[in-house]
mmCIF file with all atom_site columns, C-alpha atoms in Angstrom:
data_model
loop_
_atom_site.group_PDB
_atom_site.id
_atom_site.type_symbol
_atom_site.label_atom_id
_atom_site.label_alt_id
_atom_site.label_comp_id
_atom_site.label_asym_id
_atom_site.label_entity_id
_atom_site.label_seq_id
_atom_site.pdbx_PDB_ins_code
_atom_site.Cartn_x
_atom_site.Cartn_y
_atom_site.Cartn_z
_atom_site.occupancy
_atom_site.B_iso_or_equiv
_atom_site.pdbx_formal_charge
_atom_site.auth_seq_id
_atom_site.auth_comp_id
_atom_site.auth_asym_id
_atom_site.auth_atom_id
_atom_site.pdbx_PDB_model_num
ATOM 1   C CA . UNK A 1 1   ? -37.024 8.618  9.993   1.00 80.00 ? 1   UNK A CA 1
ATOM 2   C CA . UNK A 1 2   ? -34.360 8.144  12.904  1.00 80.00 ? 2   UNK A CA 1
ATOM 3   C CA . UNK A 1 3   ? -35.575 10.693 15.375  1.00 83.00 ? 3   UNK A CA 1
ATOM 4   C CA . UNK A 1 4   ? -37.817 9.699  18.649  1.00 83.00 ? 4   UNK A CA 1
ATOM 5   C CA . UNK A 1 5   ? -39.282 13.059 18.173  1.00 85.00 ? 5   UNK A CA 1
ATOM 6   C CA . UNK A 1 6   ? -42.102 12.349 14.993  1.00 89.00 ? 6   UNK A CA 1
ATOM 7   C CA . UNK A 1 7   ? -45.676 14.080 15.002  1.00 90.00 ? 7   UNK A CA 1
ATOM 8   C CA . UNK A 1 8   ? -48.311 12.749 13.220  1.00 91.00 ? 8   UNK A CA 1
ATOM 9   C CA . UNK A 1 9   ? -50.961 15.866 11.989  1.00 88.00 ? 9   UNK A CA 1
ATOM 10  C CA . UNK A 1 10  ? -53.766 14.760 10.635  1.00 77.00 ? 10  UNK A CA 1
ATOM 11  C CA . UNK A 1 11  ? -55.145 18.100 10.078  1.00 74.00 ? 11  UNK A CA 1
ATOM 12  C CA . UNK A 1 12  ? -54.337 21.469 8.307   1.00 77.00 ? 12  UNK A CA 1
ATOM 13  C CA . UNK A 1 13  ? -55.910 24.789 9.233   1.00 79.00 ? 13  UNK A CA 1
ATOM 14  C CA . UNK A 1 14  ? -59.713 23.673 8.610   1.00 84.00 ? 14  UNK A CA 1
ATOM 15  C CA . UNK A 1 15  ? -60.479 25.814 5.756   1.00 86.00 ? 15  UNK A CA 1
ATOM 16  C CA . UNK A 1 16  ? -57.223 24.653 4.296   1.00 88.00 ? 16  UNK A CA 1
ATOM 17  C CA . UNK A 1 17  ? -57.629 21.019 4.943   1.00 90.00 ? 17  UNK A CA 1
ATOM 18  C CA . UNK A 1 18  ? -61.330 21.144 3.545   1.00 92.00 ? 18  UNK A CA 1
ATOM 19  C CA . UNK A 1 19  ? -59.550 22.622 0.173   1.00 94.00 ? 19  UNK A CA 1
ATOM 20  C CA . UNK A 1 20  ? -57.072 20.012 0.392   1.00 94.00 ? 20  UNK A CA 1
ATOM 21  C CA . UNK A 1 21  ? -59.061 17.059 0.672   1.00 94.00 ? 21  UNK A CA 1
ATOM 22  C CA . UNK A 1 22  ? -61.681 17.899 -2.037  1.00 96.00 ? 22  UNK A CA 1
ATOM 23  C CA . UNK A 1 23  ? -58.488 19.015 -4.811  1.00 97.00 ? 23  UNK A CA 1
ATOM 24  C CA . UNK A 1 24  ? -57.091 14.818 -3.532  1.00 96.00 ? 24  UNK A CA 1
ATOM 25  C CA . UNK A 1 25  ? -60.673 13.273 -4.356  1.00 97.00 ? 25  UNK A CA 1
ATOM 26  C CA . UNK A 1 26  ? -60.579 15.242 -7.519  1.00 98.00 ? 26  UNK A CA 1
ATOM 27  C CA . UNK A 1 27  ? -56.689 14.865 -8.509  1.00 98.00 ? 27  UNK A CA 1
ATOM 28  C CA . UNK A 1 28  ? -55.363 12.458 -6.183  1.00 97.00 ? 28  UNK A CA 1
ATOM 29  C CA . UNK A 1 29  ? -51.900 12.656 -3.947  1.00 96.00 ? 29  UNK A CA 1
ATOM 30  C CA . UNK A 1 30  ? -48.532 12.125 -3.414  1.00 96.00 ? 30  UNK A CA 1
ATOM 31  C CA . UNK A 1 31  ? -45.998 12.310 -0.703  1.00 97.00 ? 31  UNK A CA 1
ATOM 32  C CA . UNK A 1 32  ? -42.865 14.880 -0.661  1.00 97.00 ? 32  UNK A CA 1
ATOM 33  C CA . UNK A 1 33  ? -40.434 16.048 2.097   1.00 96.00 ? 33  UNK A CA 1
ATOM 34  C CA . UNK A 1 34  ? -40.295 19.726 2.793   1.00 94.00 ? 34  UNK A CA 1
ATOM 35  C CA . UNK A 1 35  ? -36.876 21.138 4.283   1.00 90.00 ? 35  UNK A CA 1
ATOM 36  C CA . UNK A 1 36  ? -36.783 24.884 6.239   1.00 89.00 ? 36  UNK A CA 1
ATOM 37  C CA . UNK A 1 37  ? -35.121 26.341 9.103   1.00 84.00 ? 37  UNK A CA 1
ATOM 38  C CA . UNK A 1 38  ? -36.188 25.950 12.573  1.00 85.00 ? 38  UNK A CA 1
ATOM 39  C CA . UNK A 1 39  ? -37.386 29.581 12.768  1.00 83.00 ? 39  UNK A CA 1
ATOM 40  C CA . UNK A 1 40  ? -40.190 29.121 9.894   1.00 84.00 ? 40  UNK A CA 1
ATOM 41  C CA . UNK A 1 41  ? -41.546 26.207 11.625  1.00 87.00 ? 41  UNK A CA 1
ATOM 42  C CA . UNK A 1 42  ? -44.289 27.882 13.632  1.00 86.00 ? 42  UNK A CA 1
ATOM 43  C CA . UNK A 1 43  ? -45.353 29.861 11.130  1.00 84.00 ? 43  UNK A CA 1
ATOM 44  C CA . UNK A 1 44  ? -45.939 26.695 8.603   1.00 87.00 ? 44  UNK A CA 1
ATOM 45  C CA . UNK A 1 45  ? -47.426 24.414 11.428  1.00 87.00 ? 45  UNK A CA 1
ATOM 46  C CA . UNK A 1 46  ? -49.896 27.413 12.093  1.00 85.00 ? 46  UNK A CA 1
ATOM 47  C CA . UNK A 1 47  ? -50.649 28.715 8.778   1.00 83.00 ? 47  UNK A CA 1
ATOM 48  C CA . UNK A 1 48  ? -49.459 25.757 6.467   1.00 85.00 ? 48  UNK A CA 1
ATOM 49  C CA . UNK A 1 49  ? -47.096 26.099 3.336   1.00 86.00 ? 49  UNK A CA 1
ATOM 50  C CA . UNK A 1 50  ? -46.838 29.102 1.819   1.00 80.00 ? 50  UNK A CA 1
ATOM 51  C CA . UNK A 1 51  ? -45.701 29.902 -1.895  1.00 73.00 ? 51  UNK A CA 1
ATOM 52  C CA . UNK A 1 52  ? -43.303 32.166 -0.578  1.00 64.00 ? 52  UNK A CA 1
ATOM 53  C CA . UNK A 1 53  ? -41.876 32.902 -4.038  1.00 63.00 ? 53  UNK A CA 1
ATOM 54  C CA . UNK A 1 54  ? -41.437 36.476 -5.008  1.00 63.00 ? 54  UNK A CA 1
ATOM 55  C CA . UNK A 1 55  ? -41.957 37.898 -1.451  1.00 61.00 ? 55  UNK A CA 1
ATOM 56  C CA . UNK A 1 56  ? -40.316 38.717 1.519   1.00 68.00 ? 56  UNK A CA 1
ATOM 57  C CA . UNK A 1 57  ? -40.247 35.492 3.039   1.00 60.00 ? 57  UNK A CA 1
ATOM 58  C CA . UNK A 1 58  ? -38.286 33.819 0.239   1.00 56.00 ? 58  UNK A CA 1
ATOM 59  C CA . UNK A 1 59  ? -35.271 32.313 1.542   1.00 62.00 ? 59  UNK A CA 1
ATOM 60  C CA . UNK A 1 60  ? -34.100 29.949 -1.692  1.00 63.00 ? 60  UNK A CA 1
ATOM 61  C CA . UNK A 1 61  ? -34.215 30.685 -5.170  1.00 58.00 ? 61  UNK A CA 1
ATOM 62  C CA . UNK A 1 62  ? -36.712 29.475 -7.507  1.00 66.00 ? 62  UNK A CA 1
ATOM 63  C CA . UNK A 1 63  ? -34.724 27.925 -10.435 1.00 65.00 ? 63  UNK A CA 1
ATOM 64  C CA . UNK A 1 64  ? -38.185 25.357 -11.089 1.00 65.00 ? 64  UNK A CA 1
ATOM 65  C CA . UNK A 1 65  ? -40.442 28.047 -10.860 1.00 80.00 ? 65  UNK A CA 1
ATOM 66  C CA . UNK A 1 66  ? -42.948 29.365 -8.685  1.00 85.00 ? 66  UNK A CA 1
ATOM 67  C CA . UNK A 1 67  ? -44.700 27.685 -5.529  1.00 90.00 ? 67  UNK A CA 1
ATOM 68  C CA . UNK A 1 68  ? -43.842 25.331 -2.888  1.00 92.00 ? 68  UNK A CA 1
ATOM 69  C CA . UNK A 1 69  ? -40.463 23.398 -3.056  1.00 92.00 ? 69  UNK A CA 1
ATOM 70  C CA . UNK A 1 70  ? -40.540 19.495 -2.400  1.00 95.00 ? 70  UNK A CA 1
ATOM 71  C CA . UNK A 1 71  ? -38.880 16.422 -2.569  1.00 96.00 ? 71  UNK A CA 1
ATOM 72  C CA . UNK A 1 72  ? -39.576 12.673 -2.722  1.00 97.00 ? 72  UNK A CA 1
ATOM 73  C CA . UNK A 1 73  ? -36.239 12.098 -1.098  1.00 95.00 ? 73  UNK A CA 1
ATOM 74  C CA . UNK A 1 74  ? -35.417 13.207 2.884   1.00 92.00 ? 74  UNK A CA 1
ATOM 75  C CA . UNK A 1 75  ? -31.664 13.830 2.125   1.00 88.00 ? 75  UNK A CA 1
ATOM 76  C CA . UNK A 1 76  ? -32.926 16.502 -0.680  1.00 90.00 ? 76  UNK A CA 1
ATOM 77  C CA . UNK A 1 77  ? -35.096 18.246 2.018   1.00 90.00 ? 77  UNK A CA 1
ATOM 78  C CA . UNK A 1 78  ? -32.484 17.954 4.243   1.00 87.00 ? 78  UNK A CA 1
ATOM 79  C CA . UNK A 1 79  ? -30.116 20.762 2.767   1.00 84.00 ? 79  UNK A CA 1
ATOM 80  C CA . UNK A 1 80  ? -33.055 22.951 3.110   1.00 81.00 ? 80  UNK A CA 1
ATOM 81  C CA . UNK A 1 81  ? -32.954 22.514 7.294   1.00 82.00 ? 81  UNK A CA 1
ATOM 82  C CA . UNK A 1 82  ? -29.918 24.793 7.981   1.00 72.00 ? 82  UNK A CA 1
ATOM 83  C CA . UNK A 1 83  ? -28.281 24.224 10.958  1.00 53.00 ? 83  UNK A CA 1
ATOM 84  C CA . UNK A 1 84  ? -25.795 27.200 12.498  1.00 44.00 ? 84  UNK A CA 1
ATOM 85  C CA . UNK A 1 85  ? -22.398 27.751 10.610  1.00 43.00 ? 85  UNK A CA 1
ATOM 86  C CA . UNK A 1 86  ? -20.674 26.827 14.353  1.00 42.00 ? 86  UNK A CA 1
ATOM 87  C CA . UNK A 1 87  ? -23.059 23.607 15.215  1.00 41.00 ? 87  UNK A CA 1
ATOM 88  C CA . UNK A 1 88  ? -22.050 23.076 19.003  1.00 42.00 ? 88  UNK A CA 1
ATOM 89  C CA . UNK A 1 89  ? -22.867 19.850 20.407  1.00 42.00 ? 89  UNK A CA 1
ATOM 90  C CA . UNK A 1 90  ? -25.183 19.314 22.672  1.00 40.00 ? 90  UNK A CA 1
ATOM 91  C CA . UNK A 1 91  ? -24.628 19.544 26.546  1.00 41.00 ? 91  UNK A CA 1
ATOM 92  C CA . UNK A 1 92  ? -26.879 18.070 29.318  1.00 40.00 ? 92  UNK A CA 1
ATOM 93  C CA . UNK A 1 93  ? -27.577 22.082 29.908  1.00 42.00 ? 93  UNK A CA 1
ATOM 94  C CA . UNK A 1 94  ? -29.368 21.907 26.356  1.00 43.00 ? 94  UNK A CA 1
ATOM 95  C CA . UNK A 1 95  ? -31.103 19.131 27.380  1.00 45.00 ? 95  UNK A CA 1
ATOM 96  C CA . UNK A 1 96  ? -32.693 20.829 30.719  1.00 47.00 ? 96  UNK A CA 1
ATOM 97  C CA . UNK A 1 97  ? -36.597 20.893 30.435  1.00 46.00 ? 97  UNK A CA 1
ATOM 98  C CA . UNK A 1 98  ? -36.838 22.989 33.240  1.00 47.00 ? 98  UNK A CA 1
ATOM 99  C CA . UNK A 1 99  ? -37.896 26.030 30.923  1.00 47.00 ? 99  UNK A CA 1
ATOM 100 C CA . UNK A 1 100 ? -40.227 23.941 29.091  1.00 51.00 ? 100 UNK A CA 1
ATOM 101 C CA . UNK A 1 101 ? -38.532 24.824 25.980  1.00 49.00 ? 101 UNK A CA 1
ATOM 102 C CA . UNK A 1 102 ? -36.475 21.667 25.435  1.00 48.00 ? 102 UNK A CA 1
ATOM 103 C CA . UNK A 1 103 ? -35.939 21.669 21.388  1.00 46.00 ? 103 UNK A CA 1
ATOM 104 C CA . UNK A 1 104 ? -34.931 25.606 21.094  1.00 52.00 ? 104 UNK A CA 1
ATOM 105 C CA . UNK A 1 105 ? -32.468 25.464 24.095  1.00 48.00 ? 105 UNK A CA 1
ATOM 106 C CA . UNK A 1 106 ? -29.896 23.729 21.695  1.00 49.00 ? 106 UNK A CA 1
ATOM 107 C CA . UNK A 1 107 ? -28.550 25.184 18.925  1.00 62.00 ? 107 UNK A CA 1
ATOM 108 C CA . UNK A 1 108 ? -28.327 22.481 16.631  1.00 75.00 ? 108 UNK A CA 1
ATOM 109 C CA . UNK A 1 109 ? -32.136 21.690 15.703  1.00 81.00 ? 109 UNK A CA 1
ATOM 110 C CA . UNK A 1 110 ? -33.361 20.449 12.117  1.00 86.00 ? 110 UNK A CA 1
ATOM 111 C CA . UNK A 1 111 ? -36.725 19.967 11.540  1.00 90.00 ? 111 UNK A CA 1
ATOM 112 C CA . UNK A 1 112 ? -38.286 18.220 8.183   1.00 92.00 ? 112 UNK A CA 1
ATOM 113 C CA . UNK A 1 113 ? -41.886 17.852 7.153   1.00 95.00 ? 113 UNK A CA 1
ATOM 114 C CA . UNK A 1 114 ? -43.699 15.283 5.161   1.00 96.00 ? 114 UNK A CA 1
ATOM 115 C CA . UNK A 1 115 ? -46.564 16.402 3.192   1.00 96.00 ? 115 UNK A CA 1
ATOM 116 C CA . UNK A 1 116 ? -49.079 15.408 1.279   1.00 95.00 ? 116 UNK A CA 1
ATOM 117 C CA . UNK A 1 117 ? -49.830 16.611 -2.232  1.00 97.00 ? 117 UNK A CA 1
ATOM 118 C CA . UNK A 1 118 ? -52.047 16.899 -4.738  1.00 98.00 ? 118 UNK A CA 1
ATOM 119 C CA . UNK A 1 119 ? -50.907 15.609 -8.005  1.00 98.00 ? 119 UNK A CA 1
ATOM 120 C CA . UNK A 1 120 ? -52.799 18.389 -10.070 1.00 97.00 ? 120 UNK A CA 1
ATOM 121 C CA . UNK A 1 121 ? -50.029 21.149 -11.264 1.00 96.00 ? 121 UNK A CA 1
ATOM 122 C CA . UNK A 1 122 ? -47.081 19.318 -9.557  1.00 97.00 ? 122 UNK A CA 1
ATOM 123 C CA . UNK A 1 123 ? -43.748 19.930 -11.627 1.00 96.00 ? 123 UNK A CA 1
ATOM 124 C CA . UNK A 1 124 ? -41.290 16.948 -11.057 1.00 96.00 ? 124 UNK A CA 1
ATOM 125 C CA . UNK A 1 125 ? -37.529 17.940 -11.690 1.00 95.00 ? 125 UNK A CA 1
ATOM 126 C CA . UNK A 1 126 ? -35.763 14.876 -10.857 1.00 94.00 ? 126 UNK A CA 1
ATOM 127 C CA . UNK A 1 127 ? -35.393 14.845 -6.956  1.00 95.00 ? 127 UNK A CA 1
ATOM 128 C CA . UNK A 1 128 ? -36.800 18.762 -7.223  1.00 95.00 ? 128 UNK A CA 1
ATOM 129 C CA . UNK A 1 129 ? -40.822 19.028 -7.261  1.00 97.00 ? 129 UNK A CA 1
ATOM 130 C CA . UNK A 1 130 ? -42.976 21.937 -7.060  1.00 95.00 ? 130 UNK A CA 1
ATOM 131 C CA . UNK A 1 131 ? -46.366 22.741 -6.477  1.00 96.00 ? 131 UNK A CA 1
ATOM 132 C CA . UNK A 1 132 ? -47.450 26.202 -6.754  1.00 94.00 ? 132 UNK A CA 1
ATOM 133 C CA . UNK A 1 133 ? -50.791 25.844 -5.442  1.00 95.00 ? 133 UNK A CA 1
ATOM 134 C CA . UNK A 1 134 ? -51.035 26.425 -1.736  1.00 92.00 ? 134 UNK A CA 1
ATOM 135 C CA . UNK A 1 135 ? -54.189 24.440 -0.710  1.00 94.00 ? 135 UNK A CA 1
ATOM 136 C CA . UNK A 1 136 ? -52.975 21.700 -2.668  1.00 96.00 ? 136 UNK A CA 1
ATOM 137 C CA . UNK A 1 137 ? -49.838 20.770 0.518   1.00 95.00 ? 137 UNK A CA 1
ATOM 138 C CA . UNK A 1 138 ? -50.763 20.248 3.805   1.00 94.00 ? 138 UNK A CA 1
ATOM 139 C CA . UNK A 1 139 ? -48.130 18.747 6.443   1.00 93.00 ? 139 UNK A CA 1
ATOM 140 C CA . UNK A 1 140 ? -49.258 15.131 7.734   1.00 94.00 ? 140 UNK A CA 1
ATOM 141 C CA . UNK A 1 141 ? -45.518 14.036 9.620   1.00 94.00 ? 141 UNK A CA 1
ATOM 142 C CA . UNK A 1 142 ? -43.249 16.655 11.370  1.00 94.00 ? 142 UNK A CA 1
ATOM 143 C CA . UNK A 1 143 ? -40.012 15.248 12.295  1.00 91.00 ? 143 UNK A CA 1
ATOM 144 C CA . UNK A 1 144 ? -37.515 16.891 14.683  1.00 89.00 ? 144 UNK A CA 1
ATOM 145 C CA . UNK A 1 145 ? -33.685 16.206 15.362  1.00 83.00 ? 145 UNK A CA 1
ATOM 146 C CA . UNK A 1 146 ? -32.165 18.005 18.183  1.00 77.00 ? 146 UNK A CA 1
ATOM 147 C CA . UNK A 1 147 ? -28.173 17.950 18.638  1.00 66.00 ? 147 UNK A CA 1
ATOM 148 C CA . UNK A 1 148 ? -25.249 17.021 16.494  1.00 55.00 ? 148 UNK A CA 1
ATOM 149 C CA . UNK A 1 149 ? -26.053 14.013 15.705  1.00 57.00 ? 149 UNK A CA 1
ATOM 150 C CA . UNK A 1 150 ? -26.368 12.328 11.912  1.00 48.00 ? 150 UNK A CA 1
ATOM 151 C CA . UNK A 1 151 ? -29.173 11.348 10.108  1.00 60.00 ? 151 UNK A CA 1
ATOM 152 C CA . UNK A 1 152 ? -29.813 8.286  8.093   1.00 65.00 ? 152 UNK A CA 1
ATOM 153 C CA . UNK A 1 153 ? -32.453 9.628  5.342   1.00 67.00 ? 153 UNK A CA 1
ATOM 154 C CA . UNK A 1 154 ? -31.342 6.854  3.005   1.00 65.00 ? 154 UNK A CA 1
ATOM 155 C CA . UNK A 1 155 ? -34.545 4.411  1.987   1.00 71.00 ? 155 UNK A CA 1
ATOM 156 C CA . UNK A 1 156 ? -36.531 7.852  2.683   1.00 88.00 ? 156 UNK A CA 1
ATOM 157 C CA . UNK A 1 157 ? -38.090 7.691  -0.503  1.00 92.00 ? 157 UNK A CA 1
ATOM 158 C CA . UNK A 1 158 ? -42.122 8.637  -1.242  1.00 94.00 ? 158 UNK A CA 1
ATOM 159 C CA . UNK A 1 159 ? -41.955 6.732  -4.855  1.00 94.00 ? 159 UNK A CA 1
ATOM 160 C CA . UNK A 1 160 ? -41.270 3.374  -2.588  1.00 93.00 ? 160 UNK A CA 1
ATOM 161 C CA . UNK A 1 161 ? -44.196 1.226  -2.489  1.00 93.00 ? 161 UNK A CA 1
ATOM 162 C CA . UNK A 1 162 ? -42.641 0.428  1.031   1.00 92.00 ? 162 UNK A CA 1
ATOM 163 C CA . UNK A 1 163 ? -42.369 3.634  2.248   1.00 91.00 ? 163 UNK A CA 1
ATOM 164 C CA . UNK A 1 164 ? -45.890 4.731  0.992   1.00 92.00 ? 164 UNK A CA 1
ATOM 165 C CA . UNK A 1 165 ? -47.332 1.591  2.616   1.00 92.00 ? 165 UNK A CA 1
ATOM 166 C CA . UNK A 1 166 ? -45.734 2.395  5.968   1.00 91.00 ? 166 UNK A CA 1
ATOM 167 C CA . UNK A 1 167 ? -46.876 6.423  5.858   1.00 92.00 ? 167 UNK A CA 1
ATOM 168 C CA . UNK A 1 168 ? -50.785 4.630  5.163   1.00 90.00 ? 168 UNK A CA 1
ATOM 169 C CA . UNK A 1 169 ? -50.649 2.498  8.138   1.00 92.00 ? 169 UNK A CA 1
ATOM 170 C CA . UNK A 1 170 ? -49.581 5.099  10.269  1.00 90.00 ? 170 UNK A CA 1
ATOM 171 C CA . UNK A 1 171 ? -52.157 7.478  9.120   1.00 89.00 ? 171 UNK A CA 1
ATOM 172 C CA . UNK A 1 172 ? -55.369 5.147  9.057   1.00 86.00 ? 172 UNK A CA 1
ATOM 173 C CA . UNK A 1 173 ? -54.213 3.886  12.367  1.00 71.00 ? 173 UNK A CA 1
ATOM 174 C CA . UNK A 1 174 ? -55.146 7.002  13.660  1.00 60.00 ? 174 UNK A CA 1
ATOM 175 C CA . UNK A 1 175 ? -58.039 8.007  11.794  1.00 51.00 ? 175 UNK A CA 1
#
């Protein structure tokens, strides 16, 4: 991923990571990219993924169903990040950390996820997976792009051996 800005999180919400991790001895896991606008990103880094389908917080339809949408490619999750109709670029004034607040002084920010998750009730619809199961996705990278600038999520692929080796090193290195 071609940002400086990358986050390694280990952990969920305990009770939610505790789920997780017994449902991956049991089932086993994957990797998949999760795409959502900047303003949902506190609530998911607080609370974790929610199957938002049928509620009030639904944003995107749910043409595979049910539960929490994924992908094992970046670009998918990418469309999924909206950025403002009127992207300005970026000025050194959006760049001031003087307010502490360096990422939501610009209007152009995309954020992206990769999560882990457990294999058990996954739907795969090409490039479109789902898992309905909460407790069964938990976020492990969180990626952020500020500005107008363009993203290479080419060779972002979680079915790559390569890719899955280099998401393993980075996690055990910190473990």
């Amino acid at each position: 991923m071609k940002t400086p800005h990358q986050y390694l999180l280990l952990s969920a919400p305990p009770e939610k990571e505790n789920k997780f991790r017994k449902l991956k001895v049991k089932h086993g896991s994957t990797f998949a990219f999760h795409g959502s606008s900047i303003e949902n990103w506190h609530s998911i880094l607080r609370r974790g993924l929610l199957n938002a389908s049928g509620t009030n917080l639904q944003v995107n339809g749910k043409a595979h169903g049910d539960g929490i949408y994924l992908s094992p490619r970046a670009e998918t999750s990418f469309g999924y990040c909206k950025f403002r109709s009127d992207p300005q670029p970026v000025t050194q004034k959006s760049n001031d950390t003087s307010n502490g607040n360096r990422f939501l002084s610009s209007s152009n920010v995309l954020c992206i996820a990769l999560c882990e998750v457990v294999k058990k009730d996954l739907r795969k619809n090409g490039d479109i997976w789902v898992q309905p199961v909460e407790d069964s996705v938990v976020t492990r990278f969180f990626f952020v792009y500020s500005g107008s600038i363009v993203y290479d999520a080419h060779g972002c692929y979680t079915e790559s051996p390569e890719f899955i080796q280099e998401v393993e090193r980075a996690m055990n290195v910190h473990l």
